[in-house]
Amino acid sequence: TAAAATGGEQPRRPERVIVVVRIPQLGLPRPNLLDLYIVRRYLSVFFLAFFSLIGIFYIATFIDHSDKVFKGTASWTTLLEYFRYATPQWFYYALPVAVLLATLVTIAVLTKNSELIVMKACGISLYRVAVPMLVGAVFAGAALVGLEQTVLGEANRRAEAIKHVMKGGSPETFDVLNRRWVMGTDGAIYHYNYFDYRTNRFSGLWVYRFSDDHTRLTERAFAAQATYEGNTTWLLQNGWKRKFDSGEPGLLTPFSNDRQTLESASYFTTQSPDERFMSYTQLRAYTDRLEASGLDVVKQQVALWRKVSFPFVTIIMTLLAVPFAVTIGRSGAMAGIAAAIAIAIMYWTTISVFAAMGAGGVIAPLLAAWAPNLLFGAGAAYLLLTVRT
C-alpha cells in the first residue's frame, strides 16, 4: 500500500554517517631516526670539543706550574693532586663552550651538506631539528647545577690551597673564611664573626688572655666592632671586658671605645673569602650572616645570583647557535668553531662587565647577574624569529 501510494517506489533508508575525530597527542615529540642521526652527530662534536678543552686546561696548567716541580718547591704528587681538585672547575667552564661548539658545528655541517634543505623539503622545520640539541643543553645545565651544589666549592678550595702551598705559602695562612679562631703570638686567642681584609675591621671580636703559664684565663673582652689604627693598636667599640683574679671573675666593665694592643692587621690577613669555595646554599648562609652584622653584601649578592643564572647559559647558547649557524652554514665546521670562540669571548666579557657594575653598586645585583642571559637571550629570540625555518 505504501508503494502504491508513492507510485511504486520503495522509501529510502537513512544513510549512516561515521565521523572520525582525531585527538592530538600532547607532549614532547617522540624520537625518530632523524633525531638519532642528529644526536649522534651532536654528541660526537660535543665530546670532541669537551675533552679538547679539558686537555687545553691540563696542558696550560702543567706549563704554568711545572717550573715549581723542577725548582723543588713542589712535587709531582702535589701537582697531580692539584689537577685532581681543579678538574671540576674545568668541567664547569668547558661544558657551556662544548654545548655551543656542538650546536654550531652540527647545524653548520647539516647546512653545508644540504641535509638541512632536504629536511625542510620533507616538512621538518629548523625548530624540530633543534629539539635534540635543546634537550642536550638542558642536561648540560642540570650537570652545572649538580657540580655547583656538590663537589665544586670544596674542590676549588682544596685546589687553591695546594696552589697557595706550591707558591711557597703556608697551609695555615689560607682561607680566612674557616679561620675564625686564631692564636696570637703572646698566647691570646681571638674569635671573630667576620674580618674585612680591605678595611682591616672586625665584626664580633672576642679576645681571651691567659696567664704566663697558660693555666688560667685572666681576661676576656668583646667588641661589636674593632678597627685597626696601626702599629698593633685597635679601636674596640661597643663592647665589654672582664678580668679574672686568681680564677675569680671581676666586674664586667662596658665601654663605647677602648684601645687595645693586639696583633697587627697583617697577622689576620690571609685571603679574601671566595664565592668559588662555596655552593649556593653555603654562600647564601654566609651572605645572610654578613648582612645580619650590618656589613655591605652587594658583592656576595651578585655572586649568589650568578650561581643561579649561569647554568641557563647552556640553553641560551643553544638557542643563539641554532639560527646563527644557519647563516654561516655554507662555510662549514671551521666557521662554526670560529663563531663559537667569538660568542664565548663576548659572553665572558659581558659577565665580567656586569659583575663589576653590580659589585660597584651601579646596578642591582639581580640585574647584574641576569643581564648577560637577557641580552644574549634577546639576540637568540630575534634570530629565531627571523631565520628561515
mmCIF file of C-alpha atoms in Angstrom:
data_model
loop_
_atom_site.group_PDB
_atom_site.id
_atom_site.type_symbol
_atom_site.label_atom_id
_atom_site.label_comp_id
_atom_site.label_asym_id
_atom_site.label_seq_id
_atom_site.Cartn_x
_atom_site.Cartn_y
_atom_site.Cartn_z
ATOM 1 C CA THR A 1 0.000 0.000 0.000
ATOM 2 C CA ALA A 2 2.827 2.360 0.789
ATOM 3 C CA ALA A 3 4.410 1.531 -2.551
ATOM 4 C CA ALA A 4 1.142 2.180 -4.326
ATOM 5 C CA ALA A 5 0.704 5.445 -2.558
ATOM 6 C CA THR A 6 4.119 6.589 -3.661
ATOM 7 C CA GLY A 7 3.884 5.431 -7.208
ATOM 8 C CA GLY A 8 5.543 2.060 -6.694
ATOM 9 C CA GLU A 9 8.901 3.412 -5.244
ATOM 10 C CA GLN A 10 10.323 1.980 -2.021
ATOM 11 C CA PRO A 11 11.129 4.523 0.739
ATOM 12 C CA ARG A 12 14.865 5.236 1.230
ATOM 13 C CA ARG A 13 16.513 4.299 4.482
ATOM 14 C CA PRO A 14 18.611 6.990 6.173
ATOM 15 C CA GLU A 15 22.335 6.596 5.459
ATOM 16 C CA ARG A 16 24.736 6.023 8.394
ATOM 17 C CA VAL A 17 27.477 8.621 8.636
ATOM 18 C CA ILE A 18 30.658 7.684 10.518
ATOM 19 C CA VAL A 19 32.586 10.655 11.923
ATOM 20 C CA VAL A 20 36.230 10.051 12.856
ATOM 21 C CA VAL A 21 37.685 12.530 15.316
ATOM 22 C CA ARG A 22 41.447 12.643 15.692
ATOM 23 C CA ILE A 23 42.595 13.713 19.152
ATOM 24 C CA PRO A 24 46.044 15.304 19.012
ATOM 25 C CA GLN A 25 48.627 13.806 21.337
ATOM 26 C CA LEU A 26 50.100 16.283 23.730
ATOM 27 C CA GLY A 27 53.675 16.183 24.978
ATOM 28 C CA LEU A 28 57.151 16.155 23.540
ATOM 29 C CA PRO A 29 57.698 14.754 20.041
ATOM 30 C CA ARG A 30 58.757 11.154 20.002
ATOM 31 C CA PRO A 31 62.347 10.408 18.959
ATOM 32 C CA ASN A 32 62.739 9.066 15.434
ATOM 33 C CA LEU A 33 65.573 8.051 13.149
ATOM 34 C CA LEU A 34 66.294 11.671 12.283
ATOM 35 C CA ASP A 35 66.641 12.538 15.967
ATOM 36 C CA LEU A 36 69.066 9.663 16.471
ATOM 37 C CA TYR A 37 71.089 10.821 13.470
ATOM 38 C CA ILE A 38 71.303 14.376 14.820
ATOM 39 C CA VAL A 39 72.094 13.150 18.357
ATOM 40 C CA ARG A 40 74.990 11.004 17.120
ATOM 41 C CA ARG A 41 76.486 13.883 15.176
ATOM 42 C CA TYR A 42 75.862 16.328 18.029
ATOM 43 C CA LEU A 43 77.408 14.089 20.702
ATOM 44 C CA SER A 44 80.450 13.321 18.577
ATOM 45 C CA VAL A 45 81.220 17.037 18.257
ATOM 46 C CA PHE A 46 80.296 17.709 21.894
ATOM 47 C CA PHE A 47 82.644 15.108 23.385
ATOM 48 C CA LEU A 48 85.431 16.073 20.996
ATOM 49 C CA ALA A 49 85.096 19.737 21.978
ATOM 50 C CA PHE A 50 84.674 18.979 25.688
ATOM 51 C CA PHE A 51 87.737 16.753 26.055
ATOM 52 C CA SER A 52 89.783 19.046 23.826
ATOM 53 C CA LEU A 53 89.018 21.965 26.135
ATOM 54 C CA ILE A 54 89.860 19.889 29.209
ATOM 55 C CA GLY A 55 93.130 18.882 27.536
ATOM 56 C CA ILE A 56 93.954 22.531 26.914
ATOM 57 C CA PHE A 57 93.360 23.285 30.613
ATOM 58 C CA TYR A 58 95.680 20.439 31.632
ATOM 59 C CA ILE A 59 98.437 21.480 29.227
ATOM 60 C CA ALA A 60 98.249 25.162 30.160
ATOM 61 C CA THR A 61 98.279 24.360 33.885
ATOM 62 C CA PHE A 62 101.195 21.963 33.506
ATOM 63 C CA ILE A 63 103.226 24.615 31.662
ATOM 64 C CA ASP A 64 102.332 27.176 34.323
ATOM 65 C CA HIS A 65 103.235 25.073 37.375
ATOM 66 C CA SER A 66 105.829 22.560 36.186
ATOM 67 C CA ASP A 67 108.648 25.010 36.914
ATOM 68 C CA LYS A 68 107.814 24.743 40.634
ATOM 69 C CA VAL A 69 108.397 20.997 40.434
ATOM 70 C CA PHE A 70 111.710 21.434 38.640
ATOM 71 C CA LYS A 71 112.800 24.051 41.200
ATOM 72 C CA GLY A 72 111.948 21.711 44.063
ATOM 73 C CA THR A 73 109.219 23.852 45.662
ATOM 74 C CA ALA A 74 106.589 21.223 44.791
ATOM 75 C CA SER A 75 106.475 17.521 43.964
ATOM 76 C CA TRP A 76 104.845 15.647 41.114
ATOM 77 C CA THR A 77 102.364 14.207 43.613
ATOM 78 C CA THR A 78 101.345 17.715 44.658
ATOM 79 C CA LEU A 79 100.893 18.759 41.035
ATOM 80 C CA LEU A 80 98.757 15.693 40.278
ATOM 81 C CA GLU A 81 96.676 16.396 43.363
ATOM 82 C CA TYR A 82 96.154 19.935 42.142
ATOM 83 C CA PHE A 83 94.974 18.555 38.783
ATOM 84 C CA ARG A 84 92.542 16.295 40.631
ATOM 85 C CA TYR A 85 90.863 19.093 42.564
ATOM 86 C CA ALA A 86 90.976 21.623 39.710
ATOM 87 C CA THR A 87 89.223 19.281 37.267
ATOM 88 C CA PRO A 88 85.624 20.002 38.470
ATOM 89 C CA GLN A 89 86.134 23.717 37.823
ATOM 90 C CA TRP A 90 87.463 22.976 34.344
ATOM 91 C CA PHE A 91 84.399 20.830 33.700
ATOM 92 C CA TYR A 92 82.256 23.765 34.839
ATOM 93 C CA TYR A 93 83.928 26.072 32.342
ATOM 94 C CA ALA A 94 84.141 23.586 29.451
ATOM 95 C CA LEU A 95 80.525 22.352 29.456
ATOM 96 C CA PRO A 96 78.864 25.566 28.138
ATOM 97 C CA VAL A 97 81.536 26.105 25.499
ATOM 98 C CA ALA A 98 81.265 22.472 24.360
ATOM 99 C CA VAL A 99 77.469 22.834 24.053
ATOM 100 C CA LEU A 100 77.904 25.987 21.982
ATOM 101 C CA LEU A 101 80.522 24.380 19.735
ATOM 102 C CA ALA A 102 78.488 21.202 19.255
ATOM 103 C CA THR A 103 75.361 23.121 18.240
ATOM 104 C CA LEU A 104 77.135 25.491 15.871
ATOM 105 C CA VAL A 105 79.184 22.793 14.162
ATOM 106 C CA THR A 106 76.274 20.351 13.874
ATOM 107 C CA ILE A 107 73.922 22.868 12.248
ATOM 108 C CA ALA A 108 76.710 24.294 10.082
ATOM 109 C CA VAL A 109 77.651 20.863 8.717
ATOM 110 C CA LEU A 110 74.000 19.964 8.098
ATOM 111 C CA THR A 111 73.604 23.210 6.167
ATOM 112 C CA LYS A 112 76.805 22.820 4.174
ATOM 113 C CA ASN A 113 75.900 19.260 3.128
ATOM 114 C CA SER A 114 72.400 20.416 2.115
ATOM 115 C CA GLU A 115 70.916 17.977 4.625
ATOM 116 C CA LEU A 116 69.017 20.778 6.321
ATOM 117 C CA ILE A 117 67.452 21.746 2.975
ATOM 118 C CA VAL A 118 66.260 18.155 2.484
ATOM 119 C CA MET A 119 64.773 18.141 5.979
ATOM 120 C CA LYS A 120 62.878 21.360 5.261
ATOM 121 C CA ALA A 121 61.651 19.938 1.936
ATOM 122 C CA CYS A 122 60.216 16.977 3.865
ATOM 123 C CA GLY A 123 58.262 19.329 6.095
ATOM 124 C CA ILE A 124 60.653 19.290 9.080
ATOM 125 C CA SER A 125 61.276 22.757 10.427
ATOM 126 C CA LEU A 126 64.503 24.070 11.900
ATOM 127 C CA TYR A 127 62.817 24.216 15.307
ATOM 128 C CA ARG A 128 62.097 20.470 15.185
ATOM 129 C CA VAL A 129 65.664 19.733 14.116
ATOM 130 C CA ALA A 130 66.960 21.706 17.105
ATOM 131 C CA VAL A 131 64.906 19.785 19.700
ATOM 132 C CA PRO A 132 67.583 17.086 20.394
ATOM 133 C CA MET A 133 70.232 19.773 20.840
ATOM 134 C CA LEU A 134 67.984 21.746 23.181
ATOM 135 C CA VAL A 135 67.437 18.616 25.283
ATOM 136 C CA GLY A 136 71.205 18.176 25.438
ATOM 137 C CA ALA A 137 71.567 21.777 26.624
ATOM 138 C CA VAL A 138 69.061 21.139 29.421
ATOM 139 C CA PHE A 139 71.036 18.105 30.596
ATOM 140 C CA ALA A 140 74.265 20.126 30.469
ATOM 141 C CA GLY A 141 72.655 22.888 32.562
ATOM 142 C CA ALA A 142 71.497 20.292 35.103
ATOM 143 C CA ALA A 143 75.066 18.972 35.260
ATOM 144 C CA LEU A 144 76.305 22.503 36.048
ATOM 145 C CA VAL A 145 73.788 22.767 38.901
ATOM 146 C CA GLY A 146 74.871 19.384 40.240
ATOM 147 C CA LEU A 147 78.539 20.351 40.154
ATOM 148 C CA GLU A 148 77.808 23.660 41.863
ATOM 149 C CA GLN A 149 75.862 22.103 44.705
ATOM 150 C CA THR A 150 78.130 19.117 45.374
ATOM 151 C CA VAL A 151 81.851 18.992 44.693
ATOM 152 C CA LEU A 152 82.748 22.292 43.041
ATOM 153 C CA GLY A 153 83.178 24.532 46.082
ATOM 154 C CA GLU A 154 85.223 22.098 48.169
ATOM 155 C CA ALA A 155 87.321 21.080 45.152
ATOM 156 C CA ASN A 156 88.091 24.726 44.355
ATOM 157 C CA ARG A 157 89.089 25.385 47.959
ATOM 158 C CA ARG A 158 91.478 22.438 48.017
ATOM 159 C CA ALA A 159 92.912 23.280 44.612
ATOM 160 C CA GLU A 160 93.547 26.875 45.668
ATOM 161 C CA ALA A 161 95.116 25.702 48.935
ATOM 162 C CA ILE A 162 97.505 23.411 47.041
ATOM 163 C CA LYS A 163 98.324 26.238 44.632
ATOM 164 C CA HIS A 164 98.982 28.516 47.620
ATOM 165 C CA VAL A 165 101.434 25.973 49.055
ATOM 166 C CA MET A 166 103.168 25.463 45.697
ATOM 167 C CA LYS A 167 103.787 29.199 45.565
ATOM 168 C CA GLY A 168 105.601 28.985 48.896
ATOM 169 C CA GLY A 169 102.750 29.876 51.248
ATOM 170 C CA SER A 170 101.849 28.133 54.467
ATOM 171 C CA PRO A 171 98.729 25.936 54.682
ATOM 172 C CA GLU A 172 97.744 27.656 57.937
ATOM 173 C CA THR A 173 97.515 31.056 56.254
ATOM 174 C CA PHE A 174 94.930 30.001 53.679
ATOM 175 C CA ASP A 175 91.165 30.507 53.647
ATOM 176 C CA VAL A 176 90.250 33.204 56.144
ATOM 177 C CA LEU A 177 86.627 32.041 55.925
ATOM 178 C CA ASN A 178 87.395 28.987 58.104
ATOM 179 C CA ARG A 179 89.928 30.707 60.394
ATOM 180 C CA ARG A 180 87.512 32.287 62.852
ATOM 181 C CA TRP A 181 89.670 31.110 65.781
ATOM 182 C CA VAL A 182 93.264 32.425 65.799
ATOM 183 C CA MET A 183 96.002 32.164 68.420
ATOM 184 C CA GLY A 184 98.200 35.228 68.841
ATOM 185 C CA THR A 185 101.956 35.330 69.295
ATOM 186 C CA ASP A 186 101.553 36.079 73.034
ATOM 187 C CA GLY A 187 99.187 33.151 73.612
ATOM 188 C CA ALA A 188 95.951 35.158 73.381
ATOM 189 C CA ILE A 189 93.072 33.591 71.475
ATOM 190 C CA TYR A 190 90.924 35.620 69.077
ATOM 191 C CA HIS A 191 87.487 34.666 67.826
ATOM 192 C CA TYR A 192 85.545 36.748 65.312
ATOM 193 C CA ASN A 193 82.444 36.595 63.177
ATOM 194 C CA TYR A 194 83.947 38.378 60.175
ATOM 195 C CA PHE A 195 87.167 40.136 59.239
ATOM 196 C CA ASP A 196 87.145 42.607 56.340
ATOM 197 C CA TYR A 197 90.701 42.476 54.992
ATOM 198 C CA ARG A 198 90.093 45.570 52.836
ATOM 199 C CA THR A 199 89.288 47.912 55.743
ATOM 200 C CA ASN A 200 91.081 45.915 58.488
ATOM 201 C CA ARG A 201 87.910 45.762 60.523
ATOM 202 C CA PHE A 202 86.488 43.027 62.745
ATOM 203 C CA SER A 203 82.834 42.305 63.356
ATOM 204 C CA GLY A 204 82.053 40.461 66.588
ATOM 205 C CA LEU A 205 85.551 40.136 68.101
ATOM 206 C CA TRP A 206 86.290 38.104 71.250
ATOM 207 C CA VAL A 207 89.688 38.266 72.966
ATOM 208 C CA TYR A 208 90.806 35.684 75.543
ATOM 209 C CA ARG A 209 94.007 36.298 77.513
ATOM 210 C CA PHE A 210 95.739 33.776 79.740
ATOM 211 C CA SER A 211 98.346 33.684 82.483
ATOM 212 C CA ASP A 212 102.020 33.273 81.675
ATOM 213 C CA ASP A 213 101.880 29.526 82.254
ATOM 214 C CA HIS A 214 98.606 29.292 80.256
ATOM 215 C CA THR A 215 96.827 27.536 83.112
ATOM 216 C CA ARG A 216 94.030 30.033 83.730
ATOM 217 C CA LEU A 217 92.025 32.728 81.982
ATOM 218 C CA THR A 218 92.987 36.235 83.079
ATOM 219 C CA GLU A 219 90.865 38.480 80.852
ATOM 220 C CA ARG A 220 88.006 38.224 78.402
ATOM 221 C CA ALA A 221 86.805 41.060 76.157
ATOM 222 C CA PHE A 222 84.162 41.504 73.489
ATOM 223 C CA ALA A 223 83.682 44.243 70.893
ATOM 224 C CA ALA A 224 80.926 44.561 68.324
ATOM 225 C CA GLN A 225 83.403 46.340 66.006
ATOM 226 C CA ALA A 226 87.186 46.621 66.039
ATOM 227 C CA THR A 227 89.157 48.855 63.662
ATOM 228 C CA TYR A 228 92.899 48.757 63.083
ATOM 229 C CA GLU A 229 94.685 52.064 63.773
ATOM 230 C CA GLY A 230 98.218 50.942 63.022
ATOM 231 C CA ASN A 231 101.222 49.725 64.995
ATOM 232 C CA THR A 232 99.260 46.822 66.604
ATOM 233 C CA THR A 233 96.695 49.267 68.058
ATOM 234 C CA TRP A 234 92.985 48.511 67.634
ATOM 235 C CA LEU A 235 89.960 50.614 68.464
ATOM 236 C CA LEU A 236 87.337 48.374 70.080
ATOM 237 C CA GLN A 237 83.792 49.742 70.013
ATOM 238 C CA ASN A 238 80.542 48.903 71.819
ATOM 239 C CA GLY A 239 81.781 46.082 73.987
ATOM 240 C CA TRP A 240 82.799 44.996 77.460
ATOM 241 C CA LYS A 241 85.709 43.361 79.254
ATOM 242 C CA ARG A 242 86.154 41.360 82.422
ATOM 243 C CA LYS A 243 89.326 40.421 84.300
ATOM 244 C CA PHE A 244 89.813 37.275 86.353
ATOM 245 C CA ASP A 245 91.911 37.488 89.503
ATOM 246 C CA SER A 246 93.051 34.079 90.803
ATOM 247 C CA GLY A 247 90.329 32.463 88.751
ATOM 248 C CA GLU A 248 87.525 34.593 90.247
ATOM 249 C CA PRO A 249 85.587 36.778 87.797
ATOM 250 C CA GLY A 250 85.770 40.502 88.367
ATOM 251 C CA LEU A 251 83.259 43.173 87.484
ATOM 252 C CA LEU A 252 82.095 43.412 83.925
ATOM 253 C CA THR A 253 83.153 46.784 82.501
ATOM 254 C CA PRO A 254 81.268 48.021 79.437
ATOM 255 C CA PHE A 255 82.852 50.530 77.065
ATOM 256 C CA SER A 256 81.981 52.521 73.969
ATOM 257 C CA ASN A 257 85.563 52.968 72.776
ATOM 258 C CA ASP A 258 88.615 51.187 74.066
ATOM 259 C CA ARG A 259 92.073 50.991 72.529
ATOM 260 C CA GLN A 260 93.962 47.763 72.991
ATOM 261 C CA THR A 261 97.199 46.297 71.718
ATOM 262 C CA LEU A 262 96.531 43.158 69.707
ATOM 263 C CA GLU A 263 98.245 41.592 66.721
ATOM 264 C CA SER A 264 98.902 43.615 63.574
ATOM 265 C CA ALA A 265 96.300 43.517 60.827
ATOM 266 C CA SER A 266 98.644 41.557 58.576
ATOM 267 C CA TYR A 267 98.594 38.743 61.139
ATOM 268 C CA PHE A 268 94.904 38.157 60.451
ATOM 269 C CA THR A 269 95.017 38.972 56.746
ATOM 270 C CA THR A 270 95.334 35.920 54.547
ATOM 271 C CA GLN A 271 92.996 35.691 51.584
ATOM 272 C CA SER A 272 89.531 37.023 50.969
ATOM 273 C CA PRO A 273 86.620 34.544 51.265
ATOM 274 C CA ASP A 274 85.910 33.460 47.725
ATOM 275 C CA GLU A 275 82.467 32.534 46.398
ATOM 276 C CA ARG A 276 84.156 29.830 44.313
ATOM 277 C CA PHE A 277 84.786 27.888 47.526
ATOM 278 C CA MET A 278 81.094 27.730 48.439
ATOM 279 C CA SER A 279 77.976 26.179 46.992
ATOM 280 C CA TYR A 280 74.832 28.220 46.512
ATOM 281 C CA THR A 281 73.482 27.104 49.885
ATOM 282 C CA GLN A 282 76.706 27.920 51.717
ATOM 283 C CA LEU A 283 77.085 31.293 50.033
ATOM 284 C CA ARG A 284 73.510 32.231 50.853
ATOM 285 C CA ALA A 285 74.037 31.383 54.544
ATOM 286 C CA TYR A 286 77.318 33.319 54.545
ATOM 287 C CA THR A 287 75.680 36.342 52.900
ATOM 288 C CA ASP A 288 72.800 36.299 55.394
ATOM 289 C CA ARG A 289 75.270 36.211 58.275
ATOM 290 C CA LEU A 290 77.207 39.190 56.921
ATOM 291 C CA GLU A 291 74.024 41.122 56.250
ATOM 292 C CA ALA A 292 72.832 40.490 59.810
ATOM 293 C CA SER A 293 76.100 42.008 61.035
ATOM 294 C CA GLY A 294 75.325 45.215 59.130
ATOM 295 C CA LEU A 295 78.053 44.775 56.513
ATOM 296 C CA ASP A 296 77.919 45.542 52.804
ATOM 297 C CA VAL A 297 76.989 42.333 50.966
ATOM 298 C CA VAL A 298 76.467 43.644 47.426
ATOM 299 C CA LYS A 299 79.424 41.679 46.069
ATOM 300 C CA GLN A 300 78.190 38.477 47.704
ATOM 301 C CA GLN A 301 74.666 39.020 46.376
ATOM 302 C CA VAL A 302 75.992 39.392 42.821
ATOM 303 C CA ALA A 303 77.933 36.140 43.195
ATOM 304 C CA LEU A 304 74.854 34.449 44.684
ATOM 305 C CA TRP A 305 72.627 35.383 41.754
ATOM 306 C CA ARG A 306 75.337 34.397 39.285
ATOM 307 C CA LYS A 307 75.293 30.878 40.701
ATOM 308 C CA VAL A 308 71.597 30.763 39.794
ATOM 309 C CA SER A 309 71.849 32.349 36.352
ATOM 310 C CA PHE A 310 74.978 30.680 34.996
ATOM 311 C CA PRO A 311 73.535 27.145 34.405
ATOM 312 C CA PHE A 312 70.996 28.678 31.998
ATOM 313 C CA VAL A 313 73.862 29.680 29.698
ATOM 314 C CA THR A 314 73.744 26.262 28.011
ATOM 315 C CA ILE A 315 70.152 26.839 26.887
ATOM 316 C CA ILE A 316 70.828 30.451 25.846
ATOM 317 C CA MET A 317 73.889 29.442 23.836
ATOM 318 C CA THR A 318 71.951 26.669 22.074
ATOM 319 C CA LEU A 319 69.081 28.970 21.141
ATOM 320 C CA LEU A 320 71.593 31.514 19.863
ATOM 321 C CA ALA A 321 73.728 28.998 17.994
ATOM 322 C CA VAL A 322 70.918 27.321 16.008
ATOM 323 C CA PRO A 323 69.864 30.317 13.836
ATOM 324 C CA PHE A 324 73.374 31.762 13.814
ATOM 325 C CA ALA A 325 74.808 28.531 12.408
ATOM 326 C CA VAL A 326 72.280 28.547 9.552
ATOM 327 C CA THR A 327 73.563 31.910 8.345
ATOM 328 C CA ILE A 328 77.198 30.729 8.273
ATOM 329 C CA GLY A 329 76.466 27.111 7.410
ATOM 330 C CA ARG A 330 77.906 27.189 3.897
ATOM 331 C CA SER A 331 81.321 27.969 5.355
ATOM 332 C CA GLY A 332 81.433 24.638 7.215
ATOM 333 C CA ALA A 333 82.711 23.456 10.575
ATOM 334 C CA MET A 334 85.664 25.840 10.843
ATOM 335 C CA ALA A 335 83.371 28.840 10.597
ATOM 336 C CA GLY A 336 81.251 27.305 13.354
ATOM 337 C CA ILE A 337 84.297 26.901 15.591
ATOM 338 C CA ALA A 338 85.393 30.480 14.976
ATOM 339 C CA ALA A 339 81.878 31.769 15.696
ATOM 340 C CA ALA A 340 81.721 29.724 18.910
ATOM 341 C CA ILE A 341 85.011 31.190 20.147
ATOM 342 C CA ALA A 342 83.830 34.725 19.344
ATOM 343 C CA ILE A 343 80.467 34.237 21.076
ATOM 344 C CA ALA A 344 82.127 32.677 24.150
ATOM 345 C CA ILE A 345 84.559 35.607 24.460
ATOM 346 C CA MET A 346 81.722 38.106 24.110
ATOM 347 C CA TYR A 347 79.667 36.297 26.751
ATOM 348 C CA TRP A 348 82.506 36.122 29.307
ATOM 349 C CA THR A 349 83.326 39.784 28.701
ATOM 350 C CA THR A 350 79.689 40.706 29.286
ATOM 351 C CA ILE A 351 79.632 38.684 32.509
ATOM 352 C CA SER A 352 82.765 40.437 33.793
ATOM 353 C CA VAL A 353 81.476 43.907 32.914
ATOM 354 C CA PHE A 354 78.094 43.463 34.569
ATOM 355 C CA ALA A 355 79.634 41.742 37.604
ATOM 356 C CA ALA A 356 81.914 44.746 38.118
ATOM 357 C CA MET A 357 78.959 47.105 37.719
ATOM 358 C CA GLY A 358 76.932 45.112 40.237
ATOM 359 C CA ALA A 359 79.770 44.934 42.781
ATOM 360 C CA GLY A 360 80.264 48.694 42.417
ATOM 361 C CA GLY A 361 76.608 49.371 43.146
ATOM 362 C CA VAL A 362 75.865 50.814 39.703
ATOM 363 C CA ILE A 363 73.067 48.311 39.047
ATOM 364 C CA ALA A 364 71.121 45.896 41.240
ATOM 365 C CA PRO A 365 72.773 42.515 41.984
ATOM 366 C CA LEU A 366 69.885 40.615 40.402
ATOM 367 C CA LEU A 367 70.183 42.570 37.150
ATOM 368 C CA ALA A 368 73.980 42.309 37.171
ATOM 369 C CA ALA A 369 73.777 38.515 37.293
ATOM 370 C CA TRP A 370 70.964 38.033 34.770
ATOM 371 C CA ALA A 371 71.806 40.824 32.284
ATOM 372 C CA PRO A 372 74.154 38.671 30.120
ATOM 373 C CA ASN A 373 71.475 35.973 29.788
ATOM 374 C CA LEU A 374 68.830 38.583 28.997
ATOM 375 C CA LEU A 375 70.951 40.267 26.321
ATOM 376 C CA PHE A 376 72.048 37.073 24.601
ATOM 377 C CA GLY A 377 68.585 35.577 25.039
ATOM 378 C CA ALA A 378 67.045 38.588 23.302
ATOM 379 C CA GLY A 379 69.534 38.157 20.451
ATOM 380 C CA ALA A 380 68.662 34.465 20.206
ATOM 381 C CA ALA A 381 64.917 35.245 20.122
ATOM 382 C CA TYR A 382 65.401 37.788 17.326
ATOM 383 C CA LEU A 383 67.440 35.376 15.215
ATOM 384 C CA LEU A 384 64.999 32.517 15.799
ATOM 385 C CA LEU A 385 62.062 34.665 14.660
ATOM 386 C CA THR A 386 63.816 35.977 11.545
ATOM 387 C CA VAL A 387 65.699 32.920 10.284
ATOM 388 C CA ARG A 388 64.183 30.796 7.521
ATOM 389 C CA THR A 389 62.834 27.690 9.239
#
